[in-house]
């Protein structure tokens, strides 16, 4: 009988769970088995392939010829499976005929394979030789699920610490490998993308993540030519033309006046016109037409000088800044280098770039560095022309926890462009018997915004802990904005270079004058 049963189930497994795999939904469909005895009924219920079916009953005739119904309660016997008899007279609805025993775990311990680098989602630590969840919105969600369905957990780091990745030989590693090898029942915060969905499944997403790149503050550019920037070249040209034409006009009017041979006849007209522009005191020639021209020039000079100085103050306060890439296309064409931050190495985002058919993302991957230590990646982004590629959630966590200042000005910013969408959830074997149950909790938590609230409450708590740690270790915050910085020499290159040019011209004129005097005396 055992041989015939084995043959029957082998045939059943091949036909139903292989050939009709796309049609069979082990965690949603309802199965009815017919057999002739109680012993066969129990063997059918405890058969490994049958254990993967959530809703199933076995119908058979007892010794008295009465129809009996049996099903399997997965965790009723202290977390172990137990056969349950169904009373036919009490069956009124489908729920009575196919009860959902996955609603009650009775303390069953689920083996949880956990990533070790996604601190923005959750964190585990080893305490007394046991791995325990410490914090994170994924842990808040999992704790709610475990409490609701009366499960416990046994946590351990995932294979190689990551979510998953495909090796060169096509094999999976990470948390996906643990599920495929039946080492883990669930894995926390694993994205079930298109490739992974072929081998595992998972709950609905608990978050929506994207891969952005972090950049430091754009570097300020100080050029000596800043003194010319307040006015457009066209304005400078007309100021020069006006100055020269006014000087010629004044000289012409003085030439035909009685002052032509006096002290005002030979004064440096051009010099006085320029001095007026610089808002310096000047002695005007006592002639109506000259006074009128100089008065008009004084008004024009006042406007020009005020406009120049006000614009110059703005340029000195807000100097030109380095142009930074805003998209992946600009990043690929820029002189920036880039690297993948530790939380994203071996993740779905890593696989996205690895397997992308896009020439742009292929180029990004070819030049991509790998920074397993998050702090190194961030410090390079802050201090050099380096883009740190990471999930937007990880970036928000790091910036909010470590790099917010007293003025609310973090020294890092996220790119507006994103790639590699990821939807982390609780991964498990395909058609796992508790998938739909867990889904209900995840779905309702997302709709009500509870997960988002858990996330920012966790970030705020981590930020407080970080500040307390700095205070207890007497670490002074390095990122508190001290206000406007003092001017340094590079801020004033323009005036100094102009002064140097003046010294050169003065020395050249003096040398030329000395040469002419000694030559023609």
Short mmCIF file of C-alpha atoms in Angstrom, two decimals:
data_model
loop_
_atom_site.label_atom_id
_atom_site.label_comp_id
_atom_site.label_asym_id
_atom_site.label_seq_id
_atom_site.Cartn_x
_atom_site.Cartn_y
_atom_site.Cartn_z
CA UNK A 1 0.00 0.00 0.00
CA UNK A 2 2.84 2.37 0.84
CA UNK A 3 4.40 1.76 -2.58
CA UNK A 4 1.13 2.47 -4.35
CA UNK A 5 0.67 5.62 -2.27
CA UNK A 6 4.17 6.73 -3.12
CA UNK A 7 3.57 6.16 -6.82
CA UNK A 8 0.27 8.01 -6.61
CA UNK A 9 1.83 11.06 -4.98
CA UNK A 10 4.77 11.07 -7.32
CA UNK A 11 2.37 11.17 -10.23
CA UNK A 12 0.26 13.81 -8.46
CA UNK A 13 3.31 15.96 -7.71
CA UNK A 14 4.48 15.75 -11.30
CA UNK A 15 1.12 16.56 -12.85
CA UNK A 16 -0.31 19.12 -10.43
CA UNK A 17 2.74 20.82 -8.93
CA UNK A 18 4.93 20.76 -12.03
CA UNK A 19 3.00 20.60 -15.25
CA UNK A 20 0.12 22.65 -13.86
CA UNK A 21 2.27 24.89 -11.69
CA UNK A 22 0.98 28.07 -13.28
CA UNK A 23 -2.61 26.96 -12.62
CA UNK A 24 -2.12 25.59 -9.12
CA UNK A 25 -2.04 28.06 -6.22
CA UNK A 26 -1.04 26.09 -3.17
CA UNK A 27 -1.89 28.82 -0.67
CA UNK A 28 -5.24 29.84 -2.19
CA UNK A 29 -6.80 26.85 -3.98
CA UNK A 30 -8.92 24.26 -2.15
CA UNK A 31 -8.08 20.58 -2.49
CA UNK A 32 -10.23 17.52 -1.79
CA UNK A 33 -8.66 14.05 -1.52
CA UNK A 34 -10.70 10.84 -1.57
CA UNK A 35 -9.35 7.68 0.05
CA UNK A 36 -10.60 4.45 1.55
CA UNK A 37 -9.18 4.36 5.09
CA UNK A 38 -8.07 6.45 8.06
CA UNK A 39 -4.45 5.36 7.79
CA UNK A 40 -4.26 6.49 4.19
CA UNK A 41 -5.92 9.79 5.09
CA UNK A 42 -3.20 10.62 7.63
CA UNK A 43 -0.45 9.64 5.22
CA UNK A 44 -1.93 11.91 2.60
CA UNK A 45 -2.17 14.82 5.03
CA UNK A 46 1.41 14.41 6.28
CA UNK A 47 2.92 13.84 2.85
CA UNK A 48 5.58 16.58 2.24
CA UNK A 49 3.95 17.82 -0.97
CA UNK A 50 0.56 17.86 0.70
CA UNK A 51 1.94 19.84 3.65
CA UNK A 52 2.56 22.74 1.25
CA UNK A 53 -1.18 23.00 0.50
CA UNK A 54 -2.98 25.42 2.79
CA UNK A 55 -6.61 24.41 2.25
CA UNK A 56 -7.13 20.65 1.95
CA UNK A 57 -9.42 17.96 3.32
CA UNK A 58 -9.43 14.20 3.01
CA UNK A 59 -12.76 12.39 2.65
CA UNK A 60 -13.06 8.68 3.47
CA UNK A 61 -15.50 6.08 4.81
CA UNK A 62 -15.03 4.81 8.34
CA UNK A 63 -15.70 1.22 9.43
CA UNK A 64 -19.37 1.97 9.97
CA UNK A 65 -19.70 3.32 6.46
CA UNK A 66 -20.05 6.97 7.52
CA UNK A 67 -18.38 9.76 5.60
CA UNK A 68 -15.54 11.33 7.58
CA UNK A 69 -13.62 14.49 6.86
CA UNK A 70 -10.13 15.25 8.12
CA UNK A 71 -7.76 18.15 7.65
CA UNK A 72 -4.37 19.17 8.98
CA UNK A 73 -3.83 21.92 11.53
CA UNK A 74 -0.29 23.06 10.84
CA UNK A 75 0.66 24.37 14.30
CA UNK A 76 -2.04 23.16 16.70
CA UNK A 77 0.13 20.74 18.68
CA UNK A 78 2.56 23.18 20.35
CA UNK A 79 3.56 24.53 16.97
CA UNK A 80 3.57 21.13 15.27
CA UNK A 81 1.09 19.63 12.81
CA UNK A 82 -1.94 17.73 14.07
CA UNK A 83 -4.84 15.97 12.31
CA UNK A 84 -8.27 17.48 12.95
CA UNK A 85 -11.64 15.83 12.37
CA UNK A 86 -14.35 17.97 10.81
CA UNK A 87 -17.94 17.49 11.92
CA UNK A 88 -20.06 17.35 8.81
CA UNK A 89 -23.20 18.51 10.60
CA UNK A 90 -21.55 21.77 11.70
CA UNK A 91 -20.34 22.73 8.25
CA UNK A 92 -22.39 25.63 6.89
CA UNK A 93 -19.95 27.80 5.00
CA UNK A 94 -16.67 27.27 3.17
CA UNK A 95 -14.73 28.59 6.17
CA UNK A 96 -16.03 25.67 8.24
CA UNK A 97 -15.00 23.16 5.60
CA UNK A 98 -11.59 24.73 4.90
CA UNK A 99 -10.47 26.49 8.10
CA UNK A 100 -7.45 28.80 7.96
CA UNK A 101 -5.13 27.21 10.51
CA UNK A 102 -2.29 29.60 9.56
CA UNK A 103 -4.07 32.22 11.68
CA UNK A 104 -2.73 30.56 14.83
CA UNK A 105 0.93 29.62 15.11
CA UNK A 106 0.76 28.39 18.73
CA UNK A 107 4.29 29.61 19.40
CA UNK A 108 5.84 28.13 16.26
CA UNK A 109 9.31 29.62 15.72
CA UNK A 110 9.86 30.97 12.21
CA UNK A 111 13.45 30.91 11.03
CA UNK A 112 14.24 34.44 9.87
CA UNK A 113 17.20 35.07 7.57
CA UNK A 114 18.18 38.73 8.01
CA UNK A 115 20.31 41.15 6.06
CA UNK A 116 23.02 42.86 8.09
CA UNK A 117 23.57 46.16 6.27
CA UNK A 118 20.13 47.71 5.77
CA UNK A 119 20.13 49.75 8.99
CA UNK A 120 17.47 52.10 7.64
CA UNK A 121 14.99 49.18 7.63
CA UNK A 122 16.03 47.15 10.67
CA UNK A 123 19.00 46.04 12.73
CA UNK A 124 19.88 42.77 14.44
CA UNK A 125 22.50 42.12 17.10
CA UNK A 126 23.85 39.07 18.83
CA UNK A 127 22.93 38.96 22.52
CA UNK A 128 23.80 35.97 24.73
CA UNK A 129 24.63 33.84 21.67
CA UNK A 130 21.26 34.67 20.08
CA UNK A 131 20.51 37.06 17.27
CA UNK A 132 17.72 39.48 18.14
CA UNK A 133 15.99 42.30 16.32
CA UNK A 134 16.88 45.65 17.86
CA UNK A 135 14.99 48.31 15.95
CA UNK A 136 13.61 49.41 12.59
CA UNK A 137 10.21 49.73 10.99
CA UNK A 138 10.55 46.26 9.43
CA UNK A 139 10.93 44.83 12.92
CA UNK A 140 7.88 46.79 14.11
CA UNK A 141 5.88 45.27 11.26
CA UNK A 142 7.22 41.76 11.83
CA UNK A 143 6.56 42.02 15.58
CA UNK A 144 2.95 42.97 14.82
CA UNK A 145 2.58 39.95 12.51
CA UNK A 146 4.17 37.56 15.01
CA UNK A 147 1.94 38.84 17.79
CA UNK A 148 -1.24 38.69 15.73
CA UNK A 149 -0.69 35.12 14.54
CA UNK A 150 1.10 33.88 17.68
CA UNK A 151 4.45 33.04 16.10
CA UNK A 152 7.94 33.46 17.52
CA UNK A 153 11.19 33.78 15.59
CA UNK A 154 14.76 32.59 15.43
CA UNK A 155 16.93 35.14 13.62
CA UNK A 156 20.32 34.70 11.99
CA UNK A 157 22.39 36.66 9.44
CA UNK A 158 21.69 35.87 5.81
CA UNK A 159 24.19 34.04 3.67
CA UNK A 160 27.00 36.57 3.02
CA UNK A 161 24.88 39.19 4.79
CA UNK A 162 22.99 40.46 1.75
CA UNK A 163 19.51 40.19 0.32
CA UNK A 164 20.51 38.27 -2.77
CA UNK A 165 22.61 38.38 -5.82
CA UNK A 166 23.28 36.10 -8.72
CA UNK A 167 26.69 34.52 -8.86
CA UNK A 168 28.62 34.07 -12.09
CA UNK A 169 27.36 30.49 -12.41
CA UNK A 170 23.74 31.68 -12.14
CA UNK A 171 23.22 30.48 -8.56
CA UNK A 172 21.58 32.65 -5.94
CA UNK A 173 23.19 33.76 -2.71
CA UNK A 174 22.13 35.85 0.27
CA UNK A 175 18.73 35.54 1.88
CA UNK A 176 17.23 34.04 -1.28
CA UNK A 177 19.72 31.19 -1.05
CA UNK A 178 18.66 30.54 2.57
CA UNK A 179 15.01 30.24 1.54
CA UNK A 180 15.78 27.99 -1.43
CA UNK A 181 17.90 25.72 0.76
CA UNK A 182 15.10 25.55 3.36
CA UNK A 183 17.43 27.07 5.95
CA UNK A 184 14.96 29.92 6.54
CA UNK A 185 11.17 30.18 6.55
CA UNK A 186 11.14 33.93 5.98
CA UNK A 187 13.59 36.69 5.17
CA UNK A 188 13.06 40.25 6.29
CA UNK A 189 13.18 43.21 3.91
CA UNK A 190 13.98 41.36 0.71
CA UNK A 191 12.76 42.74 -2.59
CA UNK A 192 10.94 40.17 -4.70
CA UNK A 193 11.67 41.54 -8.13
CA UNK A 194 11.03 39.93 -11.49
CA UNK A 195 14.10 37.68 -11.33
CA UNK A 196 13.63 36.68 -7.72
CA UNK A 197 9.92 36.06 -8.15
CA UNK A 198 10.83 33.06 -10.29
CA UNK A 199 12.24 31.28 -7.23
CA UNK A 200 10.65 32.89 -4.14
CA UNK A 201 7.66 34.99 -3.20
CA UNK A 202 6.92 37.57 -0.55
CA UNK A 203 4.36 39.79 1.07
CA UNK A 204 3.18 43.03 -0.39
CA UNK A 205 5.84 45.76 -0.12
CA UNK A 206 6.34 47.54 3.17
CA UNK A 207 8.10 50.46 1.46
CA UNK A 208 9.05 51.82 -1.94
CA UNK A 209 12.75 52.46 -2.35
CA UNK A 210 14.84 53.81 -5.22
CA UNK A 211 18.54 54.11 -5.85
CA UNK A 212 19.68 57.73 -5.80
CA UNK A 213 23.17 59.13 -5.57
CA UNK A 214 24.37 61.40 -2.78
CA UNK A 215 26.58 64.40 -3.41
CA UNK A 216 28.26 66.85 -1.09
CA UNK A 217 27.63 70.56 -1.18
CA UNK A 218 28.77 72.11 -4.48
CA UNK A 219 32.15 73.74 -4.15
CA UNK A 220 32.26 77.54 -4.33
CA UNK A 221 34.29 78.99 -7.18
CA UNK A 222 36.25 82.20 -6.49
CA UNK A 223 37.74 83.93 -9.53
CA UNK A 224 39.72 87.16 -9.76
CA UNK A 225 37.39 88.23 -12.56
CA UNK A 226 34.55 88.53 -10.05
CA UNK A 227 35.11 92.32 -9.95
CA UNK A 228 34.00 92.49 -13.60
CA UNK A 229 30.97 90.23 -13.24
CA UNK A 230 28.54 92.75 -11.66
CA UNK A 231 28.24 94.52 -15.00
CA UNK A 232 27.64 93.00 -18.36
CA UNK A 233 30.42 93.55 -20.99
CA UNK A 234 28.06 95.76 -22.95
CA UNK A 235 27.58 98.01 -19.89
CA UNK A 236 31.35 98.19 -19.32
CA UNK A 237 31.79 99.23 -22.96
CA UNK A 238 29.27 102.06 -22.74
CA UNK A 239 30.69 103.25 -19.41
CA UNK A 240 34.10 103.51 -21.08
CA UNK A 241 32.66 105.26 -24.17
CA UNK A 242 30.73 107.70 -21.98
CA UNK A 243 33.79 108.46 -19.85
CA UNK A 244 35.97 109.15 -22.88
CA UNK A 245 33.34 111.25 -24.69
CA UNK A 246 32.63 113.31 -21.55
CA UNK A 247 36.37 113.93 -21.09
CA UNK A 248 36.68 115.12 -24.69
CA UNK A 249 33.62 117.35 -24.31
CA UNK A 250 34.95 118.96 -21.13
CA UNK A 251 38.36 119.49 -22.66
CA UNK A 252 36.80 121.11 -25.72
CA UNK A 253 34.66 123.49 -23.64
CA UNK A 254 37.63 124.46 -21.47
CA UNK A 255 39.79 125.03 -24.50
CA UNK A 256 37.64 127.94 -25.63
CA UNK A 257 37.16 129.41 -22.16
CA UNK A 258 39.24 131.90 -20.20
CA UNK A 259 40.43 128.95 -18.03
CA UNK A 260 42.37 127.35 -20.82
CA UNK A 261 45.66 128.71 -19.57
CA UNK A 262 44.86 128.69 -15.89
CA UNK A 263 44.95 125.97 -13.32
CA UNK A 264 41.79 124.44 -14.75
CA UNK A 265 43.05 124.49 -18.25
CA UNK A 266 45.55 121.75 -17.76
CA UNK A 267 44.02 119.64 -14.99
CA UNK A 268 43.60 116.00 -15.67
CA UNK A 269 40.09 115.96 -17.05
CA UNK A 270 39.93 112.23 -17.61
CA UNK A 271 41.17 111.60 -14.09
CA UNK A 272 38.44 113.81 -12.63
CA UNK A 273 35.74 112.08 -14.67
CA UNK A 274 36.88 108.69 -13.35
CA UNK A 275 37.12 110.04 -9.78
CA UNK A 276 33.47 111.10 -10.00
CA UNK A 277 32.58 107.46 -10.80
CA UNK A 278 34.45 106.38 -7.67
CA UNK A 279 32.38 108.80 -5.55
CA UNK A 280 35.42 110.88 -4.61
CA UNK A 281 35.50 114.65 -4.12
CA UNK A 282 36.55 116.63 -7.18
CA UNK A 283 36.91 120.36 -7.92
CA UNK A 284 34.67 121.27 -10.82
CA UNK A 285 35.64 123.90 -13.43
CA UNK A 286 33.70 127.18 -12.86
CA UNK A 287 31.84 127.17 -16.15
CA UNK A 288 28.10 126.68 -16.56
CA UNK A 289 28.25 124.09 -19.33
CA UNK A 290 31.02 122.17 -17.57
CA UNK A 291 29.21 122.28 -14.23
CA UNK A 292 26.02 121.04 -15.89
CA UNK A 293 27.82 118.16 -17.58
CA UNK A 294 29.62 117.20 -14.38
CA UNK A 295 26.37 117.38 -12.37
CA UNK A 296 24.67 114.99 -14.82
CA UNK A 297 27.70 112.74 -14.66
CA UNK A 298 27.58 112.79 -10.86
CA UNK A 299 23.97 111.53 -10.95
CA UNK A 300 24.84 108.86 -13.52
CA UNK A 301 27.92 107.86 -11.52
CA UNK A 302 25.83 107.55 -8.36
CA UNK A 303 23.47 105.10 -10.08
CA UNK A 304 26.28 103.13 -11.72
CA UNK A 305 28.36 102.92 -8.56
CA UNK A 306 25.40 101.90 -6.38
CA UNK A 307 24.34 99.23 -8.87
CA UNK A 308 27.89 97.90 -9.14
CA UNK A 309 28.46 97.70 -5.38
CA UNK A 310 25.10 96.10 -4.63
CA UNK A 311 25.67 93.47 -7.30
CA UNK A 312 29.22 92.86 -6.11
CA UNK A 313 28.02 92.25 -2.54
CA UNK A 314 25.61 89.62 -3.83
CA UNK A 315 28.31 87.91 -5.87
CA UNK A 316 30.69 87.86 -2.91
CA UNK A 317 27.99 86.52 -0.60
CA UNK A 318 26.78 83.89 -3.06
CA UNK A 319 29.74 83.06 -5.31
CA UNK A 320 29.55 80.83 -8.35
CA UNK A 321 29.17 77.15 -7.55
CA UNK A 322 30.39 73.97 -9.12
CA UNK A 323 27.90 72.40 -11.53
CA UNK A 324 26.95 68.96 -10.24
CA UNK A 325 25.23 66.12 -12.12
CA UNK A 326 21.50 65.87 -11.46
CA UNK A 327 20.73 62.66 -13.35
CA UNK A 328 22.43 59.37 -14.11
CA UNK A 329 22.96 60.52 -17.70
CA UNK A 330 24.77 63.66 -16.48
CA UNK A 331 26.72 61.59 -13.95
CA UNK A 332 27.97 59.25 -16.67
CA UNK A 333 29.19 62.24 -18.74
CA UNK A 334 30.72 64.18 -15.83
CA UNK A 335 34.20 64.06 -14.31
CA UNK A 336 32.73 62.59 -11.10
CA UNK A 337 33.50 59.06 -9.97
CA UNK A 338 30.87 56.93 -8.23
CA UNK A 339 30.48 53.90 -6.01
CA UNK A 340 27.79 51.63 -4.56
CA UNK A 341 27.26 52.00 -0.82
CA UNK A 342 27.41 48.90 1.41
CA UNK A 343 23.65 48.53 2.01
CA UNK A 344 23.10 48.25 -1.76
CA UNK A 345 25.91 45.81 -2.56
CA UNK A 346 24.34 42.44 -3.40
CA UNK A 347 20.87 43.96 -3.39
CA UNK A 348 18.20 44.16 -6.07
CA UNK A 349 19.69 47.52 -7.08
CA UNK A 350 23.05 45.82 -7.61
CA UNK A 351 21.35 43.25 -9.84
CA UNK A 352 19.53 46.03 -11.69
CA UNK A 353 22.80 47.56 -12.90
CA UNK A 354 24.41 44.17 -13.42
CA UNK A 355 21.66 42.88 -15.72
CA UNK A 356 20.39 46.12 -17.25
CA UNK A 357 20.30 46.18 -21.09
CA UNK A 358 20.53 50.00 -21.06
CA UNK A 359 23.87 51.35 -22.38
CA UNK A 360 23.70 54.11 -19.76
CA UNK A 361 23.39 51.74 -16.79
CA UNK A 362 25.97 49.40 -18.30
CA UNK A 363 28.43 52.30 -18.36
CA UNK A 364 27.49 53.20 -14.78
CA UNK A 365 28.15 49.62 -13.67
CA UNK A 366 31.46 49.32 -15.54
CA UNK A 367 32.92 52.35 -13.75
CA UNK A 368 31.22 51.63 -10.43
CA UNK A 369 33.31 51.20 -7.29
CA UNK A 370 32.09 49.24 -4.26
CA UNK A 371 32.24 50.88 -0.84
CA UNK A 372 31.25 48.26 1.79
CA UNK A 373 31.69 50.82 4.60
CA UNK A 374 28.91 53.41 4.42
CA UNK A 375 30.91 56.12 6.22
CA UNK A 376 33.73 55.96 3.66
CA UNK A 377 31.26 56.34 0.82
CA UNK A 378 29.61 59.34 2.47
CA UNK A 379 32.85 61.11 3.41
CA UNK A 380 34.11 60.76 -0.16
CA UNK A 381 30.87 62.30 -1.42
CA UNK A 382 31.24 65.20 1.01
CA UNK A 383 34.88 65.99 0.31
CA UNK A 384 35.58 65.00 -3.31
CA UNK A 385 33.90 64.76 -6.71
CA UNK A 386 32.35 61.41 -5.83
CA UNK A 387 28.74 60.21 -6.04
CA UNK A 388 27.63 57.68 -3.44
CA UNK A 389 24.89 55.45 -4.87
CA UNK A 390 22.47 54.20 -2.23
CA UNK A 391 18.79 53.63 -1.51
CA UNK A 392 16.88 56.81 -0.77
CA UNK A 393 15.77 55.34 2.58
CA UNK A 394 19.37 54.65 3.58
CA UNK A 395 20.36 58.18 2.57
CA UNK A 396 17.50 59.70 4.59
CA UNK A 397 18.48 57.61 7.61
CA UNK A 398 22.17 58.55 7.44
CA UNK A 399 21.56 62.26 6.81
CA UNK A 400 18.88 62.56 9.50
CA UNK A 401 20.83 60.57 12.09
CA UNK A 402 24.39 61.80 11.59
CA UNK A 403 24.54 64.88 9.43
CA UNK A 404 21.73 67.25 10.33
CA UNK A 405 23.02 70.53 11.74
CA UNK A 406 21.69 73.11 14.15
CA UNK A 407 20.64 75.20 11.17
CA UNK A 408 18.94 72.30 9.41
CA UNK A 409 21.47 72.34 6.57
CA UNK A 410 22.82 68.84 5.91
CA UNK A 411 26.09 68.77 3.95
CA UNK A 412 24.65 66.07 1.67
CA UNK A 413 21.90 66.07 -0.90
CA UNK A 414 20.08 63.44 -2.94
CA UNK A 415 19.90 63.48 -6.70
CA UNK A 416 16.47 64.21 -8.19
CA UNK A 417 16.96 61.29 -10.59
CA UNK A 418 16.52 57.71 -9.40
CA UNK A 419 16.79 54.16 -10.73
CA UNK A 420 16.44 50.53 -9.66
CA UNK A 421 13.06 50.63 -7.89
CA UNK A 422 12.88 48.23 -4.96
CA UNK A 423 9.89 47.13 -2.89
CA UNK A 424 11.14 45.34 0.23
CA UNK A 425 8.84 42.91 1.97
CA UNK A 426 8.94 39.66 3.92
CA UNK A 427 10.22 36.99 1.54
CA UNK A 428 9.30 33.30 1.82
CA UNK A 429 8.95 30.16 -0.24
CA UNK A 430 6.58 30.34 -3.17
CA UNK A 431 2.94 29.85 -2.16
CA UNK A 432 3.83 29.67 1.51
CA UNK A 433 0.81 28.82 3.66
CA UNK A 434 1.00 32.05 5.71
CA UNK A 435 1.64 34.47 2.84
CA UNK A 436 -1.94 35.70 2.47
CA UNK A 437 -2.28 36.07 6.26
CA UNK A 438 0.85 38.20 6.49
CA UNK A 439 -0.29 40.17 3.45
CA UNK A 440 -3.41 41.38 5.23
CA UNK A 441 -1.34 42.96 8.01
CA UNK A 442 1.17 44.53 5.60
CA UNK A 443 -1.59 45.85 3.35
CA UNK A 444 -3.59 47.46 6.15
CA UNK A 445 -0.45 48.93 7.74
CA UNK A 446 0.57 50.54 4.45
CA UNK A 447 -2.89 51.92 3.74
CA UNK A 448 -3.16 53.52 7.19
CA UNK A 449 0.36 54.99 7.00
CA UNK A 450 1.50 53.16 10.12
CA UNK A 451 4.72 51.89 8.53
CA UNK A 452 5.73 55.41 7.51
CA UNK A 453 5.07 56.57 11.06
CA UNK A 454 7.17 53.70 12.47
CA UNK A 455 9.96 54.66 10.09
CA UNK A 456 10.25 58.29 11.19
CA UNK A 457 9.76 57.44 14.86
CA UNK A 458 12.68 55.02 14.54
CA UNK A 459 14.81 57.63 12.75
CA UNK A 460 14.06 60.19 15.47
CA UNK A 461 14.98 57.72 18.20
CA UNK A 462 18.23 56.86 16.46
CA UNK A 463 19.02 60.56 16.11
CA UNK A 464 18.51 61.12 19.84
CA UNK A 465 20.69 58.12 20.67
CA UNK A 466 23.41 59.46 18.39
CA UNK A 467 23.34 62.89 20.07
CA UNK A 468 23.50 61.28 23.52
CA UNK A 469 26.43 59.16 22.40
CA UNK A 470 28.27 62.25 21.15
CA UNK A 471 27.56 64.04 24.41
CA UNK A 472 28.70 61.15 26.61
CA UNK A 473 31.91 60.78 24.60
CA UNK A 474 32.47 64.56 24.53
CA UNK A 475 32.39 64.64 20.77
CA UNK A 476 31.59 68.14 19.60
CA UNK A 477 29.33 68.37 16.62
CA UNK A 478 31.46 69.21 13.62
CA UNK A 479 28.58 70.13 11.39
CA UNK A 480 27.01 72.98 13.35
CA UNK A 481 26.93 75.94 10.97
CA UNK A 482 28.94 78.78 12.59
CA UNK A 483 27.26 81.34 10.35
CA UNK A 484 28.84 83.36 7.55
CA UNK A 485 32.57 82.60 7.29
CA UNK A 486 35.24 85.30 7.42
CA UNK A 487 36.66 86.50 4.13
CA UNK A 488 39.94 84.92 3.11
CA UNK A 489 42.49 85.94 0.49
CA UNK A 490 40.93 83.95 -2.35
CA UNK A 491 37.71 85.94 -1.87
CA UNK A 492 39.60 89.15 -2.70
CA UNK A 493 41.73 88.04 -5.61
CA UNK A 494 40.15 90.62 -7.92
CA UNK A 495 41.23 93.75 -6.01
CA UNK A 496 44.71 92.39 -5.37
CA UNK A 497 45.25 91.46 -9.00
CA UNK A 498 43.97 94.88 -10.07
CA UNK A 499 46.41 96.48 -7.60
CA UNK A 500 49.24 94.36 -8.98
CA UNK A 501 48.38 95.49 -12.52
CA UNK A 502 48.45 99.11 -11.26
CA UNK A 503 51.89 98.58 -9.72
CA UNK A 504 53.13 97.12 -12.98
CA UNK A 505 51.78 99.98 -15.09
CA UNK A 506 53.12 102.56 -12.61
CA UNK A 507 56.56 100.98 -12.62
CA UNK A 508 56.53 100.71 -16.41
CA UNK A 509 55.53 104.40 -16.75
CA UNK A 510 58.21 105.48 -14.28
CA UNK A 511 60.84 103.49 -16.14
CA UNK A 512 59.71 104.88 -19.48
CA UNK A 513 59.77 108.45 -18.14
CA UNK A 514 63.24 107.99 -16.66
CA UNK A 515 64.46 106.53 -19.95
CA UNK A 516 63.06 109.43 -22.00
CA UNK A 517 64.46 112.08 -19.63
CA UNK A 518 67.95 110.61 -19.62
CA UNK A 519 67.90 110.00 -23.36
CA UNK A 520 66.72 113.42 -24.55
CA UNK A 521 68.08 115.74 -21.84
#
